[in-house]
Short mmCIF file of N, CA, C and O in Angstrom, two decimals:
data_model
loop_
_atom_site.label_atom_id
_atom_site.label_comp_id
_atom_site.label_asym_id
_atom_site.label_seq_id
_atom_site.Cartn_x
_atom_site.Cartn_y
_atom_site.Cartn_z
N MET F 271 53.36 -8.48 5.48
CA MET F 271 54.74 -8.34 5.89
C MET F 271 54.91 -6.99 6.57
O MET F 271 54.49 -5.97 6.05
N ASP F 272 55.55 -6.98 7.73
CA ASP F 272 55.76 -5.71 8.42
C ASP F 272 57.01 -5.02 7.85
O ASP F 272 57.79 -5.59 7.09
N TYR F 273 57.18 -3.76 8.23
CA TYR F 273 58.26 -2.94 7.67
C TYR F 273 59.64 -3.54 7.95
O TYR F 273 60.50 -3.57 7.07
N ASP F 274 59.87 -3.99 9.20
CA ASP F 274 61.18 -4.56 9.55
C ASP F 274 61.48 -5.80 8.71
O ASP F 274 62.60 -5.99 8.24
N GLU F 275 60.48 -6.63 8.52
CA GLU F 275 60.67 -7.84 7.71
C GLU F 275 60.93 -7.45 6.25
O GLU F 275 61.80 -8.02 5.59
N PHE F 276 60.19 -6.48 5.75
CA PHE F 276 60.39 -5.99 4.38
C PHE F 276 61.82 -5.49 4.20
O PHE F 276 62.50 -5.82 3.21
N THR F 277 62.31 -4.71 5.17
CA THR F 277 63.66 -4.16 5.10
C THR F 277 64.70 -5.26 5.14
O THR F 277 65.67 -5.24 4.36
N ARG F 278 64.54 -6.24 6.03
CA ARG F 278 65.49 -7.36 6.10
C ARG F 278 65.53 -8.12 4.78
O ARG F 278 66.60 -8.48 4.28
N THR F 279 64.37 -8.38 4.22
CA THR F 279 64.29 -9.10 2.95
C THR F 279 64.94 -8.31 1.83
O THR F 279 65.70 -8.85 1.01
N LEU F 280 64.69 -7.02 1.79
CA LEU F 280 65.26 -6.16 0.76
C LEU F 280 66.79 -6.12 0.88
O LEU F 280 67.51 -6.26 -0.12
N LYS F 281 67.30 -5.96 2.09
CA LYS F 281 68.75 -5.95 2.29
C LYS F 281 69.38 -7.27 1.85
O LYS F 281 70.43 -7.28 1.20
N ALA F 282 68.75 -8.38 2.22
CA ALA F 282 69.28 -9.69 1.83
C ALA F 282 69.32 -9.82 0.31
O ALA F 282 70.31 -10.30 -0.26
N GLU F 283 68.27 -9.38 -0.36
CA GLU F 283 68.21 -9.45 -1.82
C GLU F 283 69.28 -8.56 -2.46
O GLU F 283 69.96 -8.96 -3.41
N LEU F 284 69.46 -7.35 -1.91
CA LEU F 284 70.48 -6.45 -2.45
C LEU F 284 71.88 -7.03 -2.26
O LEU F 284 72.72 -6.94 -3.17
N ARG F 285 72.13 -7.63 -1.12
CA ARG F 285 73.45 -8.21 -0.86
C ARG F 285 73.70 -9.44 -1.73
O ARG F 285 74.82 -9.65 -2.18
N GLU F 286 72.67 -10.22 -1.96
CA GLU F 286 72.84 -11.45 -2.73
C GLU F 286 72.89 -11.18 -4.24
O GLU F 286 73.75 -11.71 -4.94
N LYS F 287 71.98 -10.36 -4.72
CA LYS F 287 71.83 -10.17 -6.17
C LYS F 287 72.32 -8.81 -6.68
O LYS F 287 72.43 -8.62 -7.89
N GLY F 288 72.52 -7.86 -5.77
CA GLY F 288 72.92 -6.52 -6.19
C GLY F 288 71.77 -5.66 -6.64
O GLY F 288 71.95 -4.51 -7.03
N ARG F 289 70.57 -6.18 -6.58
CA ARG F 289 69.36 -5.45 -7.01
C ARG F 289 68.15 -6.15 -6.39
O ARG F 289 68.26 -7.24 -5.87
N THR F 290 67.02 -5.49 -6.49
CA THR F 290 65.78 -6.12 -6.05
C THR F 290 64.90 -6.36 -7.27
O THR F 290 64.82 -5.52 -8.17
N GLU F 291 64.29 -7.51 -7.31
CA GLU F 291 63.48 -7.90 -8.47
C GLU F 291 62.00 -8.02 -8.14
O GLU F 291 61.21 -8.38 -9.00
N SER F 292 61.63 -7.73 -6.89
CA SER F 292 60.23 -7.87 -6.51
C SER F 292 59.82 -6.69 -5.63
O SER F 292 60.66 -5.97 -5.10
N GLY F 293 58.53 -6.52 -5.49
CA GLY F 293 58.00 -5.48 -4.62
C GLY F 293 58.02 -4.11 -5.25
O GLY F 293 58.39 -3.94 -6.42
N PRO F 294 57.65 -3.10 -4.47
CA PRO F 294 57.49 -1.74 -5.02
C PRO F 294 58.80 -1.08 -5.45
O PRO F 294 58.77 -0.10 -6.19
N LEU F 295 59.94 -1.61 -5.01
CA LEU F 295 61.22 -1.00 -5.36
C LEU F 295 61.97 -1.77 -6.44
O LEU F 295 63.12 -1.47 -6.74
N ALA F 296 61.29 -2.75 -7.06
CA ALA F 296 61.93 -3.57 -8.09
C ALA F 296 62.50 -2.69 -9.20
O ALA F 296 61.83 -1.78 -9.70
N GLY F 297 63.74 -2.95 -9.54
CA GLY F 297 64.38 -2.23 -10.63
C GLY F 297 64.99 -0.89 -10.26
O GLY F 297 65.69 -0.29 -11.06
N HIS F 298 64.72 -0.38 -9.06
CA HIS F 298 65.28 0.90 -8.65
C HIS F 298 66.74 0.73 -8.27
O HIS F 298 67.11 -0.29 -7.70
N PRO F 299 67.58 1.73 -8.56
CA PRO F 299 68.98 1.65 -8.14
C PRO F 299 69.08 1.91 -6.63
O PRO F 299 68.91 3.04 -6.17
N LEU F 300 69.33 0.86 -5.88
CA LEU F 300 69.33 0.95 -4.42
C LEU F 300 70.68 0.54 -3.86
O LEU F 300 71.34 -0.35 -4.39
N MET F 301 71.04 1.16 -2.76
CA MET F 301 72.24 0.79 -2.02
C MET F 301 71.90 0.66 -0.55
O MET F 301 70.87 1.18 -0.09
N ILE F 302 72.77 -0.04 0.16
CA ILE F 302 72.71 -0.05 1.62
C ILE F 302 73.81 0.90 2.07
O ILE F 302 74.99 0.70 1.75
N LEU F 303 73.41 1.94 2.76
CA LEU F 303 74.33 2.96 3.26
C LEU F 303 74.49 2.76 4.76
O LEU F 303 73.49 2.79 5.49
N THR F 304 75.71 2.53 5.21
CA THR F 304 75.96 2.37 6.64
C THR F 304 76.66 3.61 7.14
O THR F 304 77.72 3.99 6.64
N THR F 305 76.02 4.25 8.12
CA THR F 305 76.56 5.46 8.74
C THR F 305 76.81 5.17 10.21
O THR F 305 76.35 4.17 10.76
N LYS F 306 77.52 6.09 10.84
CA LYS F 306 77.73 6.02 12.28
C LYS F 306 76.77 7.02 12.91
O LYS F 306 76.69 8.18 12.46
N GLY F 307 76.01 6.59 13.91
CA GLY F 307 75.03 7.46 14.56
C GLY F 307 75.66 8.76 15.03
O GLY F 307 76.72 8.75 15.66
N ALA F 308 75.00 9.88 14.75
CA ALA F 308 75.53 11.20 15.09
C ALA F 308 75.78 11.33 16.59
O ALA F 308 76.80 11.88 17.01
N ARG F 309 74.90 10.79 17.41
CA ARG F 309 75.05 10.88 18.86
C ARG F 309 75.53 9.56 19.46
O ARG F 309 76.39 9.54 20.33
N SER F 310 74.98 8.46 18.99
CA SER F 310 75.28 7.16 19.61
C SER F 310 76.61 6.58 19.15
O SER F 310 77.23 5.80 19.88
N GLY F 311 77.01 6.89 17.92
CA GLY F 311 78.21 6.28 17.37
C GLY F 311 77.97 4.86 16.86
O GLY F 311 78.87 4.22 16.32
N ALA F 312 76.75 4.35 17.02
CA ALA F 312 76.42 2.99 16.59
C ALA F 312 76.22 2.96 15.08
O ALA F 312 75.78 3.95 14.48
N GLU F 313 76.55 1.83 14.46
CA GLU F 313 76.33 1.68 13.02
C GLU F 313 74.84 1.63 12.72
O GLU F 313 74.08 0.96 13.41
N ARG F 314 74.45 2.35 11.67
CA ARG F 314 73.06 2.41 11.22
C ARG F 314 73.02 2.13 9.72
O ARG F 314 73.79 2.72 8.97
N GLU F 315 72.11 1.27 9.30
CA GLU F 315 71.96 0.96 7.89
C GLU F 315 70.67 1.58 7.35
O GLU F 315 69.64 1.54 8.02
N ALA F 316 70.78 2.13 6.15
CA ALA F 316 69.62 2.69 5.47
C ALA F 316 69.65 2.24 4.02
O ALA F 316 70.73 2.09 3.43
N ILE F 317 68.49 2.03 3.45
CA ILE F 317 68.38 1.72 2.03
C ILE F 317 68.11 3.04 1.32
O ILE F 317 67.16 3.75 1.66
N VAL F 318 68.98 3.36 0.34
CA VAL F 318 68.94 4.67 -0.29
C VAL F 318 68.97 4.49 -1.81
O VAL F 318 69.71 3.66 -2.33
N THR F 319 68.20 5.29 -2.51
CA THR F 319 68.22 5.32 -3.97
C THR F 319 69.38 6.21 -4.42
O THR F 319 69.65 7.24 -3.79
N TYR F 320 70.03 5.83 -5.50
CA TYR F 320 71.18 6.60 -5.95
C TYR F 320 71.14 6.83 -7.46
O TYR F 320 70.44 6.15 -8.20
N SER F 321 71.96 7.81 -7.87
CA SER F 321 72.30 8.00 -9.28
C SER F 321 73.83 8.05 -9.33
O SER F 321 74.49 7.97 -8.30
N ARG F 322 74.39 8.18 -10.52
CA ARG F 322 75.85 8.17 -10.65
C ARG F 322 76.34 9.47 -11.27
O ARG F 322 75.67 10.07 -12.12
N GLN F 323 77.52 9.89 -10.86
CA GLN F 323 78.23 11.05 -11.42
C GLN F 323 79.66 10.61 -11.57
O GLN F 323 80.35 10.41 -10.58
N ASP F 324 80.07 10.41 -12.81
CA ASP F 324 81.39 9.84 -13.08
C ASP F 324 81.49 8.53 -12.30
O ASP F 324 80.62 7.69 -12.42
N GLY F 325 82.48 8.33 -11.45
CA GLY F 325 82.60 7.10 -10.68
C GLY F 325 81.95 7.17 -9.31
O GLY F 325 81.97 6.19 -8.56
N ASP F 326 81.39 8.32 -8.96
CA ASP F 326 80.81 8.51 -7.63
C ASP F 326 79.32 8.19 -7.61
O ASP F 326 78.65 8.21 -8.65
N TYR F 327 78.82 7.94 -6.42
CA TYR F 327 77.40 7.75 -6.20
C TYR F 327 76.82 9.07 -5.68
O TYR F 327 77.46 9.76 -4.89
N VAL F 328 75.62 9.39 -6.13
CA VAL F 328 74.93 10.61 -5.71
C VAL F 328 73.63 10.19 -5.04
O VAL F 328 72.87 9.39 -5.59
N ILE F 329 73.39 10.72 -3.83
CA ILE F 329 72.16 10.43 -3.11
C ILE F 329 71.52 11.75 -2.69
O ILE F 329 72.20 12.77 -2.60
N ALA F 330 70.23 11.72 -2.46
CA ALA F 330 69.50 12.92 -2.04
C ALA F 330 68.75 12.61 -0.75
O ALA F 330 68.09 11.58 -0.64
N ALA F 331 68.87 13.50 0.22
CA ALA F 331 68.22 13.33 1.52
C ALA F 331 66.77 13.81 1.44
O ALA F 331 66.36 14.73 2.13
N SER F 332 66.00 13.19 0.56
CA SER F 332 64.65 13.67 0.27
C SER F 332 63.62 13.29 1.33
O SER F 332 62.70 14.05 1.59
N LYS F 333 63.77 12.10 1.88
CA LYS F 333 62.76 11.57 2.81
C LYS F 333 61.37 11.73 2.21
O LYS F 333 60.41 12.08 2.88
N SER F 334 61.29 11.52 0.91
CA SER F 334 60.04 11.60 0.13
C SER F 334 59.34 12.95 0.28
O SER F 334 58.13 13.05 0.16
N GLY F 335 60.12 14.01 0.55
CA GLY F 335 59.54 15.35 0.66
C GLY F 335 59.05 15.69 2.06
O GLY F 335 58.35 16.68 2.25
N ALA F 336 59.45 14.91 3.06
CA ALA F 336 59.08 15.20 4.45
C ALA F 336 59.70 16.53 4.89
O ALA F 336 60.68 17.00 4.29
N PRO F 337 59.16 17.15 5.94
CA PRO F 337 59.68 18.45 6.37
C PRO F 337 61.05 18.39 7.02
O PRO F 337 61.70 19.43 7.20
N THR F 338 61.53 17.20 7.38
CA THR F 338 62.84 17.05 8.02
C THR F 338 63.73 16.12 7.20
O THR F 338 63.23 15.28 6.44
N ASN F 339 65.02 16.26 7.39
CA ASN F 339 65.98 15.37 6.74
C ASN F 339 65.94 13.99 7.38
O ASN F 339 65.63 13.86 8.57
N PRO F 340 66.30 12.95 6.63
CA PRO F 340 66.34 11.61 7.21
C PRO F 340 67.48 11.50 8.24
O PRO F 340 68.47 12.24 8.16
N ALA F 341 67.35 10.58 9.17
CA ALA F 341 68.36 10.39 10.22
C ALA F 341 69.73 10.12 9.62
O ALA F 341 70.75 10.61 10.12
N TRP F 342 69.78 9.33 8.53
CA TRP F 342 71.09 9.01 7.96
C TRP F 342 71.83 10.25 7.51
O TRP F 342 73.06 10.28 7.51
N TYR F 343 71.11 11.30 7.11
CA TYR F 343 71.76 12.55 6.69
C TYR F 343 72.50 13.18 7.86
O TYR F 343 73.67 13.58 7.74
N HIS F 344 71.86 13.27 9.02
CA HIS F 344 72.50 13.84 10.20
C HIS F 344 73.72 13.02 10.60
O HIS F 344 74.74 13.56 11.01
N ASN F 345 73.60 11.70 10.44
CA ASN F 345 74.72 10.82 10.77
C ASN F 345 75.93 11.10 9.86
O ASN F 345 77.05 11.21 10.35
N LEU F 346 75.71 11.20 8.56
CA LEU F 346 76.86 11.38 7.67
C LEU F 346 77.43 12.78 7.74
O LEU F 346 78.61 12.98 7.44
N VAL F 347 76.63 13.76 8.14
CA VAL F 347 77.19 15.10 8.36
C VAL F 347 78.13 15.05 9.56
O VAL F 347 79.23 15.62 9.53
N ALA F 348 77.72 14.36 10.62
CA ALA F 348 78.55 14.24 11.82
C ALA F 348 79.76 13.34 11.60
O ALA F 348 80.85 13.60 12.13
N HIS F 349 79.57 12.28 10.81
CA HIS F 349 80.63 11.29 10.56
C HIS F 349 80.62 10.96 9.06
O HIS F 349 79.93 10.03 8.63
N PRO F 350 81.36 11.73 8.24
CA PRO F 350 81.25 11.58 6.78
C PRO F 350 81.83 10.28 6.21
O PRO F 350 81.56 9.96 5.05
N GLU F 351 82.57 9.52 6.98
CA GLU F 351 83.08 8.24 6.50
C GLU F 351 81.94 7.22 6.58
O GLU F 351 81.38 6.99 7.66
N VAL F 352 81.56 6.63 5.44
CA VAL F 352 80.42 5.70 5.37
C VAL F 352 80.83 4.43 4.65
O VAL F 352 81.89 4.36 4.03
N LYS F 353 79.97 3.43 4.75
CA LYS F 353 80.14 2.20 3.98
C LYS F 353 79.01 2.13 2.96
O LYS F 353 77.86 2.40 3.29
N VAL F 354 79.36 1.77 1.72
CA VAL F 354 78.39 1.65 0.64
C VAL F 354 78.37 0.21 0.17
O VAL F 354 79.42 -0.39 -0.06
N GLU F 355 77.16 -0.34 0.03
CA GLU F 355 76.96 -1.65 -0.58
C GLU F 355 76.03 -1.43 -1.77
O GLU F 355 74.85 -1.14 -1.60
N ALA F 356 76.61 -1.54 -2.97
CA ALA F 356 75.84 -1.30 -4.20
C ALA F 356 76.37 -2.22 -5.30
O ALA F 356 77.58 -2.39 -5.43
N ASN F 357 75.45 -2.77 -6.05
CA ASN F 357 75.83 -3.62 -7.19
C ASN F 357 76.78 -4.75 -6.78
O ASN F 357 77.74 -5.04 -7.47
N ARG F 358 76.49 -5.35 -5.63
CA ARG F 358 77.28 -6.48 -5.10
C ARG F 358 78.73 -6.10 -4.81
O ARG F 358 79.60 -6.93 -4.84
N GLU F 359 78.95 -4.84 -4.52
CA GLU F 359 80.28 -4.34 -4.16
C GLU F 359 80.15 -3.58 -2.85
O GLU F 359 79.16 -2.87 -2.62
N THR F 360 81.14 -3.72 -1.97
CA THR F 360 81.16 -3.00 -0.70
C THR F 360 82.44 -2.19 -0.63
O THR F 360 83.52 -2.72 -0.92
N PHE F 361 82.31 -0.92 -0.28
CA PHE F 361 83.50 -0.07 -0.17
C PHE F 361 83.24 1.08 0.80
O PHE F 361 82.10 1.40 1.13
N ARG F 362 84.33 1.68 1.28
CA ARG F 362 84.26 2.86 2.13
C ARG F 362 84.17 4.09 1.23
O ARG F 362 84.75 4.11 0.13
N ALA F 363 83.46 5.09 1.71
CA ALA F 363 83.33 6.33 0.96
C ALA F 363 83.30 7.51 1.93
O ALA F 363 83.03 7.34 3.13
N ARG F 364 83.59 8.67 1.40
CA ARG F 364 83.47 9.91 2.16
C ARG F 364 82.28 10.66 1.59
O ARG F 364 82.20 10.88 0.38
N ALA F 365 81.36 11.03 2.47
CA ALA F 365 80.16 11.76 2.06
C ALA F 365 80.48 13.26 2.04
O ALA F 365 81.05 13.80 2.99
N ARG F 366 80.09 13.90 0.94
CA ARG F 366 80.29 15.33 0.79
C ARG F 366 78.97 15.97 0.39
O ARG F 366 78.42 15.67 -0.67
N VAL F 367 78.46 16.85 1.27
CA VAL F 367 77.21 17.56 0.97
C VAL F 367 77.54 18.68 -0.02
O VAL F 367 78.47 19.46 0.20
N THR F 368 76.78 18.74 -1.10
CA THR F 368 77.03 19.73 -2.14
C THR F 368 76.26 21.02 -1.87
O THR F 368 75.29 21.03 -1.10
N ASN F 369 76.69 22.09 -2.52
CA ASN F 369 76.06 23.40 -2.37
C ASN F 369 75.98 24.10 -3.72
O ASN F 369 76.68 23.71 -4.66
N GLY F 370 75.16 25.13 -3.78
CA GLY F 370 75.13 26.04 -4.92
C GLY F 370 74.91 25.36 -6.26
O GLY F 370 74.07 24.48 -6.40
N GLU F 371 75.71 25.77 -7.25
CA GLU F 371 75.56 25.28 -8.62
C GLU F 371 75.76 23.77 -8.69
O GLU F 371 75.04 23.08 -9.42
N GLU F 372 76.74 23.26 -7.94
CA GLU F 372 76.98 21.82 -7.97
C GLU F 372 75.76 21.07 -7.44
O GLU F 372 75.32 20.09 -8.05
N ARG F 373 75.20 21.54 -6.35
CA ARG F 373 74.00 20.89 -5.79
C ARG F 373 72.86 20.92 -6.80
O ARG F 373 72.20 19.92 -7.03
N ASP F 374 72.63 22.08 -7.42
CA ASP F 374 71.52 22.22 -8.37
C ASP F 374 71.73 21.31 -9.59
O ASP F 374 70.79 20.66 -10.06
N ARG F 375 72.95 21.26 -10.10
CA ARG F 375 73.26 20.42 -11.26
C ARG F 375 73.06 18.93 -10.91
O ARG F 375 72.44 18.18 -11.67
N LEU F 376 73.56 18.52 -9.75
CA LEU F 376 73.41 17.11 -9.35
C LEU F 376 71.96 16.76 -9.01
O LEU F 376 71.52 15.65 -9.28
N TRP F 377 71.21 17.71 -8.45
CA TRP F 377 69.79 17.46 -8.21
C TRP F 377 69.08 17.21 -9.53
O TRP F 377 68.29 16.28 -9.67
N GLU F 378 69.36 18.05 -10.52
CA GLU F 378 68.71 17.91 -11.83
C GLU F 378 69.06 16.57 -12.46
O GLU F 378 68.19 15.87 -12.99
N GLN F 379 70.31 16.19 -12.38
CA GLN F 379 70.74 14.89 -12.90
C GLN F 379 70.04 13.75 -12.16
O GLN F 379 69.56 12.80 -12.77
N HIS F 380 69.98 13.85 -10.84
CA HIS F 380 69.35 12.82 -10.00
C HIS F 380 67.86 12.69 -10.34
O HIS F 380 67.35 11.59 -10.52
N ALA F 381 67.19 13.83 -10.44
CA ALA F 381 65.75 13.82 -10.72
C ALA F 381 65.46 13.39 -12.17
O ALA F 381 64.39 12.85 -12.44
N THR F 382 66.39 13.60 -13.07
CA THR F 382 66.22 13.11 -14.43
C THR F 382 66.33 11.58 -14.45
O THR F 382 65.54 10.90 -15.10
N ALA F 383 67.31 11.05 -13.71
CA ALA F 383 67.49 9.60 -13.64
C ALA F 383 66.36 8.93 -12.86
O ALA F 383 65.97 7.79 -13.16
N LEU F 384 65.83 9.62 -11.85
CA LEU F 384 64.81 9.08 -10.95
C LEU F 384 63.64 10.07 -10.90
O LEU F 384 63.51 10.86 -9.95
N PRO F 385 62.77 10.07 -11.90
CA PRO F 385 61.77 11.14 -12.07
C PRO F 385 60.82 11.35 -10.89
O PRO F 385 60.32 12.47 -10.71
N TRP F 386 60.55 10.33 -10.10
CA TRP F 386 59.64 10.52 -8.96
C TRP F 386 60.22 11.50 -7.93
O TRP F 386 59.48 12.04 -7.12
N PHE F 387 61.53 11.78 -7.98
CA PHE F 387 62.12 12.76 -7.06
C PHE F 387 61.64 14.18 -7.36
O PHE F 387 61.70 15.03 -6.49
N ARG F 388 61.16 14.44 -8.56
CA ARG F 388 60.73 15.80 -8.94
C ARG F 388 59.60 16.31 -8.05
O ARG F 388 59.49 17.52 -7.83
N GLU F 389 58.76 15.43 -7.55
CA GLU F 389 57.64 15.89 -6.72
C GLU F 389 58.05 16.23 -5.29
O GLU F 389 57.37 16.99 -4.61
N TYR F 390 59.18 15.71 -4.81
CA TYR F 390 59.55 15.90 -3.40
C TYR F 390 59.73 17.36 -2.99
O TYR F 390 59.25 17.75 -1.92
N PRO F 391 60.39 18.21 -3.79
CA PRO F 391 60.53 19.62 -3.36
C PRO F 391 59.19 20.34 -3.24
O PRO F 391 59.09 21.32 -2.50
N THR F 392 58.16 19.87 -3.92
CA THR F 392 56.85 20.52 -3.83
C THR F 392 56.15 20.21 -2.51
O THR F 392 55.19 20.87 -2.16
N LYS F 393 56.65 19.20 -1.79
CA LYS F 393 56.03 18.78 -0.54
C LYS F 393 56.67 19.39 0.70
O LYS F 393 56.19 19.16 1.80
N THR F 394 57.79 20.12 0.53
CA THR F 394 58.53 20.62 1.69
C THR F 394 59.07 22.02 1.43
O THR F 394 59.25 22.42 0.27
N ASP F 395 59.34 22.73 2.50
CA ASP F 395 59.95 24.05 2.40
C ASP F 395 61.48 23.99 2.44
O ASP F 395 62.15 24.97 2.14
N ARG F 396 62.02 22.85 2.82
CA ARG F 396 63.48 22.74 2.94
C ARG F 396 64.11 22.47 1.57
O ARG F 396 63.46 21.94 0.67
N VAL F 397 65.35 22.86 1.43
CA VAL F 397 66.13 22.50 0.26
C VAL F 397 66.65 21.10 0.51
O VAL F 397 67.32 20.84 1.52
N ILE F 398 66.34 20.18 -0.38
CA ILE F 398 66.74 18.79 -0.19
C ILE F 398 68.24 18.65 -0.44
O ILE F 398 68.72 18.98 -1.54
N PRO F 399 68.98 18.19 0.57
CA PRO F 399 70.42 18.04 0.39
C PRO F 399 70.77 16.95 -0.64
O PRO F 399 70.11 15.92 -0.71
N VAL F 400 71.82 17.23 -1.42
CA VAL F 400 72.35 16.29 -2.38
C VAL F 400 73.79 15.98 -1.94
O VAL F 400 74.57 16.89 -1.68
N ILE F 401 74.09 14.69 -1.85
CA ILE F 401 75.35 14.24 -1.29
C ILE F 401 76.09 13.39 -2.33
O ILE F 401 75.49 12.56 -2.98
N VAL F 402 77.40 13.62 -2.44
CA VAL F 402 78.25 12.80 -3.28
C VAL F 402 79.01 11.86 -2.36
O VAL F 402 79.58 12.28 -1.35
N LEU F 403 79.02 10.58 -2.73
CA LEU F 403 79.77 9.57 -1.99
C LEU F 403 81.01 9.24 -2.82
O LEU F 403 80.91 8.63 -3.88
N GLU F 404 82.16 9.69 -2.32
CA GLU F 404 83.42 9.51 -3.03
C GLU F 404 84.19 8.35 -2.41
O GLU F 404 84.47 8.36 -1.21
N ARG F 405 84.52 7.38 -3.22
CA ARG F 405 85.25 6.19 -2.77
C ARG F 405 86.59 6.60 -2.14
O ARG F 405 87.28 7.47 -2.67
N VAL F 406 86.93 5.97 -1.03
CA VAL F 406 88.24 6.18 -0.41
C VAL F 406 89.00 4.85 -0.39
O VAL F 406 88.40 3.77 -0.40
N ALA F 407 90.34 4.98 -0.38
CA ALA F 407 91.19 3.77 -0.41
C ALA F 407 91.12 3.05 0.93
O ALA F 407 90.91 3.61 1.95
#
């Protein structure tokens, strides 16, 4: 299966069941994050792992420890209004990049919930951004 087919299948499973039950991401808390392209303005979908903070979703722009941030991060910085599809629910949210103590606290919480994230900072010199997705009416 090629990457595009894998992604299409994963998105379909997330939309239908709210989770994935097969493959390497089975059981992981995943969402479909729709952003507006920073330059193009076109809608872009990304599959992102999340944790929770109160009623909000928390995501990290880790890109598995790559030296650069993922494209979706640049998109949400330019256009913070996003669409979230998680747990068979779809809603609009405002993305807020955290800083300082809040960022550190949320990173620790995220990495505790998703332990494989702990290795990502060791692979890069950048500080991995942590973003809160706050539901909007």
